[in-house]
N, CA, C and O atoms as CSV, one atom per row, in Angstrom:
chain,resi,resn,atom,element,x,y,z
A,1,MET,N,N,6.112,-10.989,7.166
A,1,MET,CA,C,7.237,-10.987,6.259
A,1,MET,C,C,8.454,-10.442,6.994
A,1,MET,O,O,8.367,-9.409,7.657
A,2,ASN,N,N,9.541,-11.101,6.886
A,2,ASN,CA,C,10.794,-10.688,7.495
A,2,ASN,C,C,11.292,-9.428,6.793
A,2,ASN,O,O,11.211,-9.325,5.569
A,3,SER,N,N,11.811,-8.463,7.570
A,3,SER,CA,C,12.263,-7.210,6.966
A,3,SER,C,C,13.404,-7.434,5.977
A,3,SER,O,O,13.600,-6.626,5.069
A,4,HIS,N,N,14.159,-8.522,6.142
A,4,HIS,CA,C,15.240,-8.822,5.200
A,4,HIS,C,C,14.685,-9.310,3.864
A,4,HIS,O,O,15.349,-9.188,2.835
A,5,ASP,N,N,13.477,-9.859,3.877
A,5,ASP,CA,C,12.842,-10.362,2.668
A,5,ASP,C,C,11.954,-9.314,2.007
A,5,ASP,O,O,11.373,-9.576,0.953
A,6,ASP,N,N,11.842,-8.143,2.604
A,6,ASP,CA,C,10.938,-7.094,2.134
A,6,ASP,C,C,11.558,-6.372,0.935
A,6,ASP,O,O,12.389,-5.478,1.097
A,7,ARG,N,N,11.152,-6.763,-0.241
A,7,ARG,CA,C,11.713,-6.201,-1.470
A,7,ARG,C,C,11.331,-4.731,-1.602
A,7,ARG,O,O,10.200,-4.347,-1.303
A,8,LEU,N,N,12.272,-3.918,-2.048
A,8,LEU,CA,C,12.017,-2.498,-2.279
A,8,LEU,C,C,11.597,-2.309,-3.730
A,8,LEU,O,O,12.297,-2.728,-4.652
A,9,LEU,N,N,10.456,-1.680,-3.917
A,9,LEU,CA,C,9.906,-1.454,-5.251
A,9,LEU,C,C,10.188,-0.036,-5.714
A,9,LEU,O,O,10.206,0.898,-4.911
A,10,THR,N,N,10.405,0.118,-6.996
A,10,THR,CA,C,10.509,1.463,-7.560
A,10,THR,C,C,9.115,2.072,-7.591
A,10,THR,O,O,8.120,1.373,-7.399
A,11,VAL,N,N,9.048,3.358,-7.829
A,11,VAL,CA,C,7.750,4.030,-7.946
A,11,VAL,C,C,6.966,3.431,-9.112
A,11,VAL,O,O,5.755,3.235,-9.008
A,12,ASP,N,N,7.642,3.142,-10.212
A,12,ASP,CA,C,6.980,2.522,-11.369
A,12,ASP,C,C,6.397,1.156,-11.015
A,12,ASP,O,O,5.270,0.842,-11.397
A,13,GLU,N,N,7.161,0.347,-10.289
A,13,GLU,CA,C,6.688,-0.987,-9.895
A,13,GLU,C,C,5.498,-0.891,-8.942
A,13,GLU,O,O,4.537,-1.651,-9.055
A,14,ALA,N,N,5.573,0.053,-8.001
A,14,ALA,CA,C,4.471,0.237,-7.056
A,14,ALA,C,C,3.210,0.678,-7.790
A,14,ALA,O,O,2.118,0.196,-7.489
A,15,ALA,N,N,3.351,1.577,-8.740
A,15,ALA,CA,C,2.209,2.041,-9.518
A,15,ALA,C,C,1.590,0.889,-10.306
A,15,ALA,O,O,0.367,0.771,-10.392
A,16,GLU,N,N,2.433,0.054,-10.872
A,16,GLU,CA,C,1.938,-1.097,-11.639
A,16,GLU,C,C,1.165,-2.055,-10.730
A,16,GLU,O,O,0.102,-2.551,-11.105
A,17,ARG,N,N,1.703,-2.314,-9.531
A,17,ARG,CA,C,1.028,-3.229,-8.596
A,17,ARG,C,C,-0.302,-2.673,-8.127
A,17,ARG,O,O,-1.254,-3.425,-7.919
A,18,LEU,N,N,-0.375,-1.348,-7.958
A,18,LEU,CA,C,-1.627,-0.726,-7.532
A,18,LEU,C,C,-2.600,-0.528,-8.693
A,18,LEU,O,O,-3.791,-0.294,-8.487
A,19,GLY,N,N,-2.075,-0.625,-9.913
A,19,GLY,CA,C,-2.917,-0.377,-11.078
A,19,GLY,C,C,-3.225,1.098,-11.246
A,19,GLY,O,O,-4.299,1.473,-11.715
A,20,THR,N,N,-2.268,1.931,-10.857
A,20,THR,CA,C,-2.441,3.382,-10.939
A,20,THR,C,C,-1.285,3.983,-11.722
A,20,THR,O,O,-0.394,3.274,-12.189
A,21,GLY,N,N,-1.318,5.282,-11.855
A,21,GLY,CA,C,-0.218,5.984,-12.498
A,21,GLY,C,C,0.874,6.309,-11.492
A,21,GLY,O,O,0.671,6.253,-10.279
A,22,VAL,N,N,2.022,6.647,-12.023
A,22,VAL,CA,C,3.170,7.017,-11.191
A,22,VAL,C,C,2.863,8.276,-10.374
A,22,VAL,O,O,3.297,8.389,-9.228
A,23,ARG,N,N,2.125,9.212,-10.953
A,23,ARG,CA,C,1.803,10.456,-10.239
A,23,ARG,C,C,1.054,10.184,-8.941
A,23,ARG,O,O,1.279,10.859,-7.937
A,24,PHE,N,N,0.156,9.188,-8.959
A,24,PHE,CA,C,-0.593,8.841,-7.756
A,24,PHE,C,C,0.348,8.351,-6.655
A,24,PHE,O,O,0.231,8.766,-5.502
A,25,VAL,N,N,1.274,7.474,-7.015
A,25,VAL,CA,C,2.229,6.948,-6.034
A,25,VAL,C,C,3.117,8.073,-5.510
A,25,VAL,O,O,3.394,8.137,-4.312
A,26,ARG,N,N,3.555,8.946,-6.384
A,26,ARG,CA,C,4.375,10.086,-5.938
A,26,ARG,C,C,3.594,10.991,-4.975
A,26,ARG,O,O,4.165,11.548,-4.037
A,27,ARG,N,N,2.292,11.129,-5.215
A,27,ARG,CA,C,1.468,11.938,-4.303
A,27,ARG,C,C,1.338,11.248,-2.946
A,27,ARG,O,O,1.381,11.912,-1.911
A,28,LEU,N,N,1.179,9.920,-2.942
A,28,LEU,CA,C,1.136,9.180,-1.670
A,28,LEU,C,C,2.416,9.420,-0.875
A,28,LEU,O,O,2.378,9.608,0.341
A,29,ILE,N,N,3.539,9.412,-1.572
A,29,ILE,CA,C,4.831,9.641,-0.926
A,29,ILE,C,C,4.909,11.073,-0.401
A,29,ILE,O,O,5.274,11.299,0.753
A,30,GLN,N,N,4.566,12.035,-1.253
A,30,GLN,CA,C,4.650,13.446,-0.875
A,30,GLN,C,C,3.781,13.755,0.340
A,30,GLN,O,O,4.181,14.521,1.216
A,31,GLU,N,N,2.586,13.153,0.388
A,31,GLU,CA,C,1.661,13.386,1.500
A,31,GLU,C,C,1.923,12.457,2.684
A,31,GLU,O,O,1.208,12.493,3.685
A,32,ARG,N,N,2.964,11.620,2.555
A,32,ARG,CA,C,3.351,10.656,3.592
A,32,ARG,C,C,2.192,9.750,3.994
A,32,ARG,O,O,1.983,9.467,5.173
A,33,ARG,N,N,1.449,9.305,2.992
A,33,ARG,CA,C,0.345,8.380,3.221
A,33,ARG,C,C,0.805,6.940,3.055
A,33,ARG,O,O,0.033,6.009,3.284
A,34,ILE,N,N,2.063,6.751,2.656
A,34,ILE,CA,C,2.641,5.423,2.506
A,34,ILE,C,C,4.098,5.497,2.954
A,34,ILE,O,O,4.778,6.498,2.728
A,35,ARG,N,N,4.572,4.419,3.597
A,35,ARG,CA,C,5.968,4.360,4.025
A,35,ARG,C,C,6.868,4.242,2.807
A,35,ARG,O,O,6.507,3.594,1.824
A,36,TYR,N,N,8.032,4.861,2.866
A,36,TYR,CA,C,8.990,4.744,1.777
A,36,TYR,C,C,10.400,4.864,2.315
A,36,TYR,O,O,10.619,5.295,3.447
A,37,VAL,N,N,11.353,4.473,1.483
A,37,VAL,CA,C,12.777,4.528,1.833
A,37,VAL,C,C,13.430,5.502,0.879
A,37,VAL,O,O,13.271,5.393,-0.337
A,38,LYS,N,N,14.159,6.449,1.424
A,38,LYS,CA,C,14.841,7.438,0.595
A,38,LYS,C,C,16.307,7.022,0.467
A,38,LYS,O,O,17.023,6.922,1.463
A,39,LEU,N,N,16.735,6.786,-0.751
A,39,LEU,CA,C,18.112,6.372,-1.036
A,39,LEU,C,C,18.811,7.499,-1.786
A,39,LEU,O,O,19.100,7.385,-2.978
A,40,GLY,N,N,19.077,8.586,-1.072
A,40,GLY,CA,C,19.571,9.769,-1.763
A,40,GLY,C,C,18.387,10.415,-2.446
A,40,GLY,O,O,17.398,10.746,-1.792
A,41,LYS,N,N,18.474,10.597,-3.750
A,41,LYS,CA,C,17.344,11.155,-4.492
A,41,LYS,C,C,16.262,10.115,-4.793
A,41,LYS,O,O,15.078,10.417,-4.647
A,42,PRO,N,N,16.630,8.903,-5.208
A,42,PRO,CA,C,15.583,7.917,-5.501
A,42,PRO,C,C,14.852,7.450,-4.244
A,42,PRO,O,O,15.426,7.409,-3.156
A,43,VAL,N,N,13.598,7.105,-4.408
A,43,VAL,CA,C,12.823,6.528,-3.307
A,43,VAL,C,C,12.357,5.140,-3.707
A,43,VAL,O,O,12.169,4.849,-4.888
A,44,ARG,N,N,12.173,4.286,-2.703
A,44,ARG,CA,C,11.682,2.933,-2.907
A,44,ARG,C,C,10.574,2.674,-1.897
A,44,ARG,O,O,10.575,3.223,-0.796
A,45,ILE,N,N,9.640,1.838,-2.288
A,45,ILE,CA,C,8.523,1.488,-1.424
A,45,ILE,C,C,8.646,0.023,-1.047
A,45,ILE,O,O,8.646,-0.837,-1.928
A,46,PRO,N,N,8.751,-0.288,0.256
A,46,PRO,CA,C,8.808,-1.688,0.669
A,46,PRO,C,C,7.499,-2.397,0.297
A,46,PRO,O,O,6.422,-1.808,0.388
A,47,GLU,N,N,7.599,-3.651,-0.118
A,47,GLU,CA,C,6.392,-4.421,-0.452
A,47,GLU,C,C,5.422,-4.448,0.715
A,47,GLU,O,O,4.209,-4.385,0.519
A,48,SER,N,N,5.952,-4.541,1.936
A,48,SER,CA,C,5.077,-4.584,3.115
A,48,SER,C,C,4.306,-3.275,3.283
A,48,SER,O,O,3.170,-3.291,3.756
A,49,ALA,N,N,4.899,-2.153,2.907
A,49,ALA,CA,C,4.206,-0.863,2.990
A,49,ALA,C,C,3.060,-0.814,1.988
A,49,ALA,O,O,1.989,-0.283,2.284
A,50,LEU,N,N,3.287,-1.364,0.813
A,50,LEU,CA,C,2.248,-1.417,-0.206
A,50,LEU,C,C,1.109,-2.328,0.255
A,50,LEU,O,O,-0.063,-1.981,0.107
A,51,ALA,N,N,1.448,-3.485,0.809
A,51,ALA,CA,C,0.430,-4.417,1.313
A,51,ALA,C,C,-0.370,-3.777,2.451
A,51,ALA,O,O,-1.588,-3.940,2.524
A,52,SER,N,N,0.309,-3.056,3.330
A,52,SER,CA,C,-0.350,-2.389,4.443
A,52,SER,C,C,-1.291,-1.297,3.940
A,52,SER,O,O,-2.406,-1.159,4.445
A,53,TYR,N,N,-0.855,-0.530,2.959
A,53,TYR,CA,C,-1.687,0.520,2.375
A,53,TYR,C,C,-2.953,-0.085,1.769
A,53,TYR,O,O,-4.053,0.429,1.971
A,54,ILE,N,N,-2.788,-1.178,1.028
A,54,ILE,CA,C,-3.932,-1.839,0.399
A,54,ILE,C,C,-4.895,-2.362,1.473
A,54,ILE,O,O,-6.110,-2.215,1.341
A,55,ALA,N,N,-4.359,-2.964,2.520
A,55,ALA,CA,C,-5.199,-3.504,3.598
A,55,ALA,C,C,-5.996,-2.390,4.284
A,55,ALA,O,O,-7.178,-2.565,4.579
A,56,ARG,N,N,-5.352,-1.251,4.538
A,56,ARG,CA,C,-6.036,-0.131,5.201
A,56,ARG,C,C,-7.136,0.450,4.327
A,56,ARG,O,O,-8.145,0.935,4.840
A,57,ARG,N,N,-6.953,0.407,3.024
A,57,ARG,CA,C,-7.902,1.016,2.095
A,57,ARG,C,C,-8.960,0.043,1.583
A,57,ARG,O,O,-9.840,0.439,0.819
A,58,THR,N,N,-8.887,-1.229,1.993
A,58,THR,CA,C,-9.837,-2.228,1.523
A,58,THR,C,C,-11.139,-2.130,2.315
A,58,THR,O,O,-11.143,-2.172,3.545
A,59,VAL,N,N,-12.226,-2.000,1.589
A,59,VAL,CA,C,-13.557,-1.897,2.187
A,59,VAL,C,C,-14.211,-3.271,2.102
A,59,VAL,O,O,-14.318,-3.833,1.012
A,60,PRO,N,N,-14.654,-3.825,3.241
A,60,PRO,CA,C,-15.268,-5.160,3.198
A,60,PRO,C,C,-16.616,-5.112,2.492
A,60,PRO,O,O,-17.289,-4.081,2.489
A,61,ALA,N,N,-16.999,-6.225,1.901
A,61,ALA,CA,C,-18.315,-6.347,1.285
A,61,ALA,C,C,-19.375,-6.269,2.382
A,61,ALA,O,O,-19.083,-6.537,3.548
A,62,ALA,N,N,-20.584,-5.909,2.022
A,62,ALA,CA,C,-21.661,-5.719,2.998
A,62,ALA,C,C,-21.873,-6.967,3.841
A,62,ALA,O,O,-22.051,-6.860,5.055
A,63,HIS,N,N,-21.858,-8.141,3.234
A,63,HIS,CA,C,-22.108,-9.359,4.013
A,63,HIS,C,C,-20.946,-9.668,4.961
A,63,HIS,O,O,-21.163,-10.258,6.020
A,64,GLU,N,N,-19.720,-9.282,4.602
A,64,GLU,CA,C,-18.582,-9.489,5.505
A,64,GLU,C,C,-18.697,-8.596,6.729
A,64,GLU,O,O,-18.432,-9.036,7.847
A,65,ALA,N,N,-19.088,-7.353,6.528
A,65,ALA,CA,C,-19.234,-6.415,7.640
A,65,ALA,C,C,-20.364,-6.861,8.554
A,65,ALA,O,O,-20.235,-6.772,9.775
A,66,ARG,N,N,-21.474,-7.342,7.987
A,66,ARG,CA,C,-22.618,-7.802,8.770
A,66,ARG,C,C,-22.238,-9.029,9.593
A,66,ARG,O,O,-22.573,-9.112,10.775
A,67,ASP,N,N,-21.529,-9.996,8.966
A,67,ASP,CA,C,-21.103,-11.204,9.678
A,67,ASP,C,C,-20.176,-10.862,10.837
A,67,ASP,O,O,-20.276,-11.470,11.903
A,68,ALA,N,N,-19.292,-9.915,10.652
A,68,ALA,CA,C,-18.343,-9.531,11.700
A,68,ALA,C,C,-19.063,-8.870,12.868
A,68,ALA,O,O,-18.682,-9.053,14.024
A,69,ARG,N,N,-20.109,-8.099,12.564
A,69,ARG,CA,C,-20.848,-7.398,13.617
A,69,ARG,C,C,-21.698,-8.336,14.460
A,69,ARG,O,O,-21.716,-8.233,15.686
A,70,TYR,N,N,-22.394,-9.241,13.808
A,70,TYR,CA,C,-23.375,-10.074,14.517
A,70,TYR,C,C,-22.909,-11.500,14.749
A,70,TYR,O,O,-23.629,-12.283,15.369
A,71,GLY,N,N,-21.753,-11.851,14.279
A,71,GLY,CA,C,-21.301,-13.239,14.408
A,71,GLY,C,C,-21.959,-14.063,13.320
A,71,GLY,O,O,-23.060,-13.752,12.864
A,72,ARG,N,N,-21.303,-15.070,12.927
A,72,ARG,CA,C,-21.800,-15.910,11.836
A,72,ARG,C,C,-22.884,-16.860,12.328
A,72,ARG,O,O,-22.752,-17.459,13.396
A,73,ALA,N,N,-23.930,-16.993,11.569
A,73,ALA,CA,C,-25.004,-17.909,11.940
A,73,ALA,C,C,-24.535,-19.354,11.747
A,73,ALA,O,O,-23.826,-19.666,10.790
A,74,ALA,N,N,-24.936,-20.214,12.657
A,74,ALA,CA,C,-24.515,-21.612,12.581
A,74,ALA,C,C,-25.414,-22.426,11.696
A,74,ALA,O,O,-25.194,-23.626,11.528
């Protein structure tokens, strides 16, 4: 995704996309576990940062991990 196309989400929007509460997103920001943009007092989360966070936290299914380790059977 081009950085010019990277939409900035409010904390409320990020929480909605993650399916969590606003407090959780604020904690991610406070602990610097997710990238964010500070615009004075308000903060925004780039969509790419949210996608990256989700990708890092995604656990593969058992069969996906097994296939990756041993190669796929033909």
